[in-house]
mmCIF file of C-alpha atoms in Angstrom:
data_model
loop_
_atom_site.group_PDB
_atom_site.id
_atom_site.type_symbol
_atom_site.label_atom_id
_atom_site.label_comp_id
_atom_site.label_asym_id
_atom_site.label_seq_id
_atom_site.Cartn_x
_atom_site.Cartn_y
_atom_site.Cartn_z
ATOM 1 C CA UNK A 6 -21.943 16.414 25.610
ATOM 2 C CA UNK A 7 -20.899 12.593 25.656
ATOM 3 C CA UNK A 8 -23.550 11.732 23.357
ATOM 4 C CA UNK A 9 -22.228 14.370 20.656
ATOM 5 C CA UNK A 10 -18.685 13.144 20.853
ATOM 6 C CA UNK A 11 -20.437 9.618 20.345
ATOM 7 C CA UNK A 12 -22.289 10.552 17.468
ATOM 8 C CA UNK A 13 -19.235 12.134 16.209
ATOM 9 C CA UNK A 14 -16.902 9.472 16.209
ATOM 10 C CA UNK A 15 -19.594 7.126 14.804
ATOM 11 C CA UNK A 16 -20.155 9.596 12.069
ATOM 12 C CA UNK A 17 -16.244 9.749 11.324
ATOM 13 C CA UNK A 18 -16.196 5.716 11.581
ATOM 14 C CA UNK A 19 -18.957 5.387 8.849
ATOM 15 C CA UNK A 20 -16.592 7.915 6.589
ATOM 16 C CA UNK A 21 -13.500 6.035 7.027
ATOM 17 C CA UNK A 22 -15.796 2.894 6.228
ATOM 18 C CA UNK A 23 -17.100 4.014 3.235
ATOM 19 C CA UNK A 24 -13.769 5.681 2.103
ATOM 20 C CA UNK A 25 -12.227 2.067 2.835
ATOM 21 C CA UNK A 26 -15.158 0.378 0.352
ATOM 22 C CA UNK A 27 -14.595 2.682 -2.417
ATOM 23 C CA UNK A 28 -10.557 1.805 -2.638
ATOM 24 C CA UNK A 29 -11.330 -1.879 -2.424
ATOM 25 C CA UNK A 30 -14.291 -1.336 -5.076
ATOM 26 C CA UNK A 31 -12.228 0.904 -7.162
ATOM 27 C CA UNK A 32 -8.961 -1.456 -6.587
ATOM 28 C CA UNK A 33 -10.915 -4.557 -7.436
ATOM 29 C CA UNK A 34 -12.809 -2.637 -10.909
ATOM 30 C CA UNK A 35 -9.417 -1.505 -12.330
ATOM 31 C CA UNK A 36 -8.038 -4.982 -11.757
ATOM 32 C CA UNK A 37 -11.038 -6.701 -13.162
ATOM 33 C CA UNK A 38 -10.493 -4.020 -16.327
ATOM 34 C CA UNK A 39 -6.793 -4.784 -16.622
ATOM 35 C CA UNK A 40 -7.543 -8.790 -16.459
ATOM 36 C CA UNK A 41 -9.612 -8.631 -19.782
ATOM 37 C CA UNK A 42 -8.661 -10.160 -22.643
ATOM 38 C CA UNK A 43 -5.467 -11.403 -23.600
ATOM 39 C CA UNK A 44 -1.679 -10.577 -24.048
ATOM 40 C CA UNK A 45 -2.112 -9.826 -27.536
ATOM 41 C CA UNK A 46 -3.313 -6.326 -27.228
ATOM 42 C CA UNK A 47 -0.226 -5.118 -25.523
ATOM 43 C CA UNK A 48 2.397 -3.643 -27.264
ATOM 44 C CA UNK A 49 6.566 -2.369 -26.243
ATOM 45 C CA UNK A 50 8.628 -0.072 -28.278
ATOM 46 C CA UNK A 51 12.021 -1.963 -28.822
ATOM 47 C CA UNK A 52 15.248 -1.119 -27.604
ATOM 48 C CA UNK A 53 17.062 -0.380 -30.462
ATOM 49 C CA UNK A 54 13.776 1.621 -32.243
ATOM 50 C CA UNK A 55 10.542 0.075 -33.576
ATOM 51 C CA UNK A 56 7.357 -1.402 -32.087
ATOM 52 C CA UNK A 57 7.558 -5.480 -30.741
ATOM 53 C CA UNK A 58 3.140 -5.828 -30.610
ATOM 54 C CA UNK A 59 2.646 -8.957 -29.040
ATOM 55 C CA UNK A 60 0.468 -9.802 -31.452
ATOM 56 C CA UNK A 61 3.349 -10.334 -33.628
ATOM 57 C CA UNK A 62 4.083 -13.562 -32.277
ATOM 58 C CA UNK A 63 0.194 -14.863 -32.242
ATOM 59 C CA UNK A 64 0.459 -19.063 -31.486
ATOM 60 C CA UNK A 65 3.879 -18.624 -29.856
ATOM 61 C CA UNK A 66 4.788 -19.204 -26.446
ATOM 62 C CA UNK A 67 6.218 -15.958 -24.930
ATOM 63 C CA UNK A 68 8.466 -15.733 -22.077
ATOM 64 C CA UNK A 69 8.325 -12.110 -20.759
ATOM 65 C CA UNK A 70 11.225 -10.965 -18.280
ATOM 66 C CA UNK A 71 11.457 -7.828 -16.360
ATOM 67 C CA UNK A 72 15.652 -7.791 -16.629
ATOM 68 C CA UNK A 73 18.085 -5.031 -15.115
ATOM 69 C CA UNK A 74 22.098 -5.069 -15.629
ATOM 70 C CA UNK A 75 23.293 -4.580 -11.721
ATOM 71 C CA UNK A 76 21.470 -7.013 -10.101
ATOM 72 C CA UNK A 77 22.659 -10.045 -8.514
ATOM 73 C CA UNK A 78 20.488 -12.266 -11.061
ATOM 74 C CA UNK A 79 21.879 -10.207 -14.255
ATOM 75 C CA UNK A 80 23.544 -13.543 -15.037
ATOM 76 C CA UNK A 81 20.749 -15.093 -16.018
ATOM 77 C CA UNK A 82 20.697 -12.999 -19.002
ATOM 78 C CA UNK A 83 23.447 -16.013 -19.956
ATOM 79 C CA UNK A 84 20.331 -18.633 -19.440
ATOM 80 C CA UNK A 85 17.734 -16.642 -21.286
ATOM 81 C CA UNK A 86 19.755 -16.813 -24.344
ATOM 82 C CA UNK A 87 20.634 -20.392 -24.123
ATOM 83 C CA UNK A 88 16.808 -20.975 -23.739
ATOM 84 C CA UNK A 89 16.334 -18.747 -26.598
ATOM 85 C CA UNK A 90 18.589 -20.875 -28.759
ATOM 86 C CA UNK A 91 17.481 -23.837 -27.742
ATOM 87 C CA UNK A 92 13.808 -22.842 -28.546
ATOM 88 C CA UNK A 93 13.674 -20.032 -31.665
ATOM 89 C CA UNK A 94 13.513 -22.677 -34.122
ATOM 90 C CA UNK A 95 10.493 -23.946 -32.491
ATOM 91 C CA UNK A 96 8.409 -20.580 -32.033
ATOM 92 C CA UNK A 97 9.437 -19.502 -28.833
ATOM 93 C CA UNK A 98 9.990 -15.797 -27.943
ATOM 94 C CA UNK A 99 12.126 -14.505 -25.271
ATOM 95 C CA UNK A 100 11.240 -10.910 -24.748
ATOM 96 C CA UNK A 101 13.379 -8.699 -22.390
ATOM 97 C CA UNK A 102 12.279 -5.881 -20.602
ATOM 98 C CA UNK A 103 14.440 -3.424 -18.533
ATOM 99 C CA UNK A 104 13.271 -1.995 -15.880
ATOM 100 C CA UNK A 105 14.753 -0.063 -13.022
ATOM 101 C CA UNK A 106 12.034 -0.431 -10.761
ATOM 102 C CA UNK A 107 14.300 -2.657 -7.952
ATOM 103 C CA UNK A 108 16.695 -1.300 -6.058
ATOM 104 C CA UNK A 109 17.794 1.220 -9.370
ATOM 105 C CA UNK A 110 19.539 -1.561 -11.076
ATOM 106 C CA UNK A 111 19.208 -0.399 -14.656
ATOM 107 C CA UNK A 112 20.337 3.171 -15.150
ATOM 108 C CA UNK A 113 21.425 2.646 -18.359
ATOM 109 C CA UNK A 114 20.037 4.495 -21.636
ATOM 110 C CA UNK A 115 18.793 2.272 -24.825
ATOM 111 C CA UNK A 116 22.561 2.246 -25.719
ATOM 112 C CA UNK A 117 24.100 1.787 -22.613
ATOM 113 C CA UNK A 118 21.750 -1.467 -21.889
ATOM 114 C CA UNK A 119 22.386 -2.456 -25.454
ATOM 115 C CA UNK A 120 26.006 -2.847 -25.456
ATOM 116 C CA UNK A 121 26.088 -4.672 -22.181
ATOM 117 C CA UNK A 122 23.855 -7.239 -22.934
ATOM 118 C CA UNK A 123 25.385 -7.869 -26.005
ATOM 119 C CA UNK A 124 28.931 -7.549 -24.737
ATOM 120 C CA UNK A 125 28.989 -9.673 -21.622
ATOM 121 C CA UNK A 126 26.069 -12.138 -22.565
ATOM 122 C CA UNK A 127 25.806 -12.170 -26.267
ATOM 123 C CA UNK A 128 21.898 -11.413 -26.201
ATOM 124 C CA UNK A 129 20.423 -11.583 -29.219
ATOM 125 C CA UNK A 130 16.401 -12.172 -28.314
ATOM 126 C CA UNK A 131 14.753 -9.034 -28.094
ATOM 127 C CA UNK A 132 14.740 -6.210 -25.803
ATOM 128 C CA UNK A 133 12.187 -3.118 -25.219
ATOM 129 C CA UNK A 134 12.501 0.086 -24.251
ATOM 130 C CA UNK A 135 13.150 0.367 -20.614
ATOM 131 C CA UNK A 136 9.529 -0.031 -18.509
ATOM 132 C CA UNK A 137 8.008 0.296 -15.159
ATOM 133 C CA UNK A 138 6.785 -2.741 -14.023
ATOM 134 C CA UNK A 139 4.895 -2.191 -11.230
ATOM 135 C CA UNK A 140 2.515 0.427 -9.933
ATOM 136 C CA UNK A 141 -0.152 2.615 -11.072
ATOM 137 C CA UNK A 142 2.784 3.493 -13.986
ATOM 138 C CA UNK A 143 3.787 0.209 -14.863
ATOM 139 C CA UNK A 144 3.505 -0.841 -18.733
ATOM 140 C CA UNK A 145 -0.035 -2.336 -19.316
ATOM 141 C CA UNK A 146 0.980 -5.317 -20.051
ATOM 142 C CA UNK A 147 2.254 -6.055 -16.397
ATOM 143 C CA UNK A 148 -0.825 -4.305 -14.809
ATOM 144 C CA UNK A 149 -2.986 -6.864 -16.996
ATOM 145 C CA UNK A 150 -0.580 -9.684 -15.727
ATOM 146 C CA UNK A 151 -1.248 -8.668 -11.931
ATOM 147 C CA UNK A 152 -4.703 -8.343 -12.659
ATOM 148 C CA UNK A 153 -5.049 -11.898 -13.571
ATOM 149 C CA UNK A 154 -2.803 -13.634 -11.387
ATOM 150 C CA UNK A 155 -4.340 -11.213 -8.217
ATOM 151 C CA UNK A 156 -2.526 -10.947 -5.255
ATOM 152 C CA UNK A 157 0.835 -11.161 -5.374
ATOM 153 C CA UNK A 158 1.337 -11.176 -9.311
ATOM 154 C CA UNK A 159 3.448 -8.522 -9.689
ATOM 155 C CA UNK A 160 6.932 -8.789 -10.393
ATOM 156 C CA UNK A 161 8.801 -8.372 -6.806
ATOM 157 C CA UNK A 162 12.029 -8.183 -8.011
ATOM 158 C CA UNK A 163 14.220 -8.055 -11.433
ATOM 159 C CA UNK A 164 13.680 -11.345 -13.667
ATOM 160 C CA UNK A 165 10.601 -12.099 -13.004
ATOM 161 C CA UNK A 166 9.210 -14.494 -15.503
ATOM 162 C CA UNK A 167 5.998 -14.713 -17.027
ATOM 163 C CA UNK A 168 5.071 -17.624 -19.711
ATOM 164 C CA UNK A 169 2.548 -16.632 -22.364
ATOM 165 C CA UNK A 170 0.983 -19.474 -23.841
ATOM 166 C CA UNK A 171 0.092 -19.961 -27.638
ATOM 167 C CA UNK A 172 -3.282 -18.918 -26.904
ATOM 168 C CA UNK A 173 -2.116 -15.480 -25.241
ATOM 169 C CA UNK A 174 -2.885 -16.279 -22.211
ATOM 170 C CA UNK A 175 -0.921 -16.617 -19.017
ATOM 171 C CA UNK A 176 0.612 -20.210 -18.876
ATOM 172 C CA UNK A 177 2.838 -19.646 -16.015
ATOM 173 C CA UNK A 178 5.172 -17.171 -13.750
ATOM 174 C CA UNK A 179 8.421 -17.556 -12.018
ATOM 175 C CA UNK A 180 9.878 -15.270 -9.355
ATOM 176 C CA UNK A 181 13.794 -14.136 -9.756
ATOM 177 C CA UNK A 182 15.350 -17.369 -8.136
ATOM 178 C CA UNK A 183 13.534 -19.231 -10.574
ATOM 179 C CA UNK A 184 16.439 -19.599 -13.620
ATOM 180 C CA UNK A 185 15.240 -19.398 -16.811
ATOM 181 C CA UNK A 186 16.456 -22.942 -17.647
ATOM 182 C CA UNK A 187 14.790 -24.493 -15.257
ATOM 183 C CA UNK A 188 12.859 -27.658 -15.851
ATOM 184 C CA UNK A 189 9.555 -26.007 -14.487
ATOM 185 C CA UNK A 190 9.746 -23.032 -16.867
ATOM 186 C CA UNK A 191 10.975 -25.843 -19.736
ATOM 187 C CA UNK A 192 8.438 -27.825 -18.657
ATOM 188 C CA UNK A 193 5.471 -25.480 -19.287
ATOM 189 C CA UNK A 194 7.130 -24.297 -22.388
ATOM 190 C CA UNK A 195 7.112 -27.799 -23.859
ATOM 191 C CA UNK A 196 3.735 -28.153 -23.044
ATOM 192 C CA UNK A 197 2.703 -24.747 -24.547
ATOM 193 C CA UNK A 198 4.607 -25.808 -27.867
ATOM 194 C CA UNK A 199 2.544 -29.346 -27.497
ATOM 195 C CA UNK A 200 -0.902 -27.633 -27.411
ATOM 196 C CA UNK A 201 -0.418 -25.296 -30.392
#
């Protein structure tokens, strides 16, 4: 009877083992798919109607941020329009993306988003459609971001950064406490516009 419950358990080991291999295997595949190529191919729908393509802006630095209007780093919607001004003549995009993936902090329809960026921070860089950023149902252009920057690459909270360089690849990325106008975003952004 022991030997049974033995054989047992080692048979239900070996089915949780393989069960555990084919998440990592499947986990590491879709990651390896998402990490292909380059930001180019993704597209958003804008805010206010329309299609931004990424490809749009081929040989421009991008600066992708997942934003939200009730969050305690909403003010730095203030500092990614002053970097937008300070770098629009120069190539730069500053793409916003709303998302209320953290802690529900953008409720808001197209029009309600909108009229509060433009009302309390003058935003006039573009905006998309509101997105999920992470997760299986995040927008494929942040599930190709994670999948090249691996662990840990996700955004993890609103304003999350990520620098696209002129060659449409990822040049850099910045968690939330990171501002905008910070000399190691500014930094990499001059040196994106230097190797164009």
């Amino acid at each position: 009877m022991r030997q049974k419950h033995i054989s047992r358990r080692i048979w239900l080991n070996g089915l949780i083992a393989i069960g555990i291999a084919q998440i990592i295997i499947g986990r590491a595949a879709m990651a390896g798919d998402q990490a292909t190529g380059d930001a180019y191919q993704f597209e958003f729908a804008a805010l206010d109607g329309g299609k931004l393509p990424l490809s749009a802006w081929r040989g421009h630095p991008i600066l992708v941020v997942n934003t939200a209007s009730f969050c305690g780093y909403t003010p730095q919607y203030r500092d990614l329009e002053a970097l937008w001004k300070q770098y629009r003549d120069r190539g730069v995009i500053v793409l916003g993306v709303p998302s209320n993936d953290f802690g529900q902090q953008e409720p808001g329809s197209a029009t309600e988003i909108k009229q509060f960026c433009e009302t309390n921070y003058d935003v006039d860089f573009p905006l998309t459609e509101k997105y999920r950023v992470v997760g299986a149902d995040a927008h494929p252009f942040y599930r190709w971001a994670a999948g090249v920057l691996g662990e840990g690459g996700a955004p993890r909270w609103n304003f999350h950064k990520y620098l696209i360089g002129a060659n449409g690849q990822l040049a850099g990325t910045w968690p939330s406490g990171v501002r905008p106008t910070d000399k190691a975003i500014t930094g990499e952004i001059d040196t994106a516009l230097a190797g164009k």
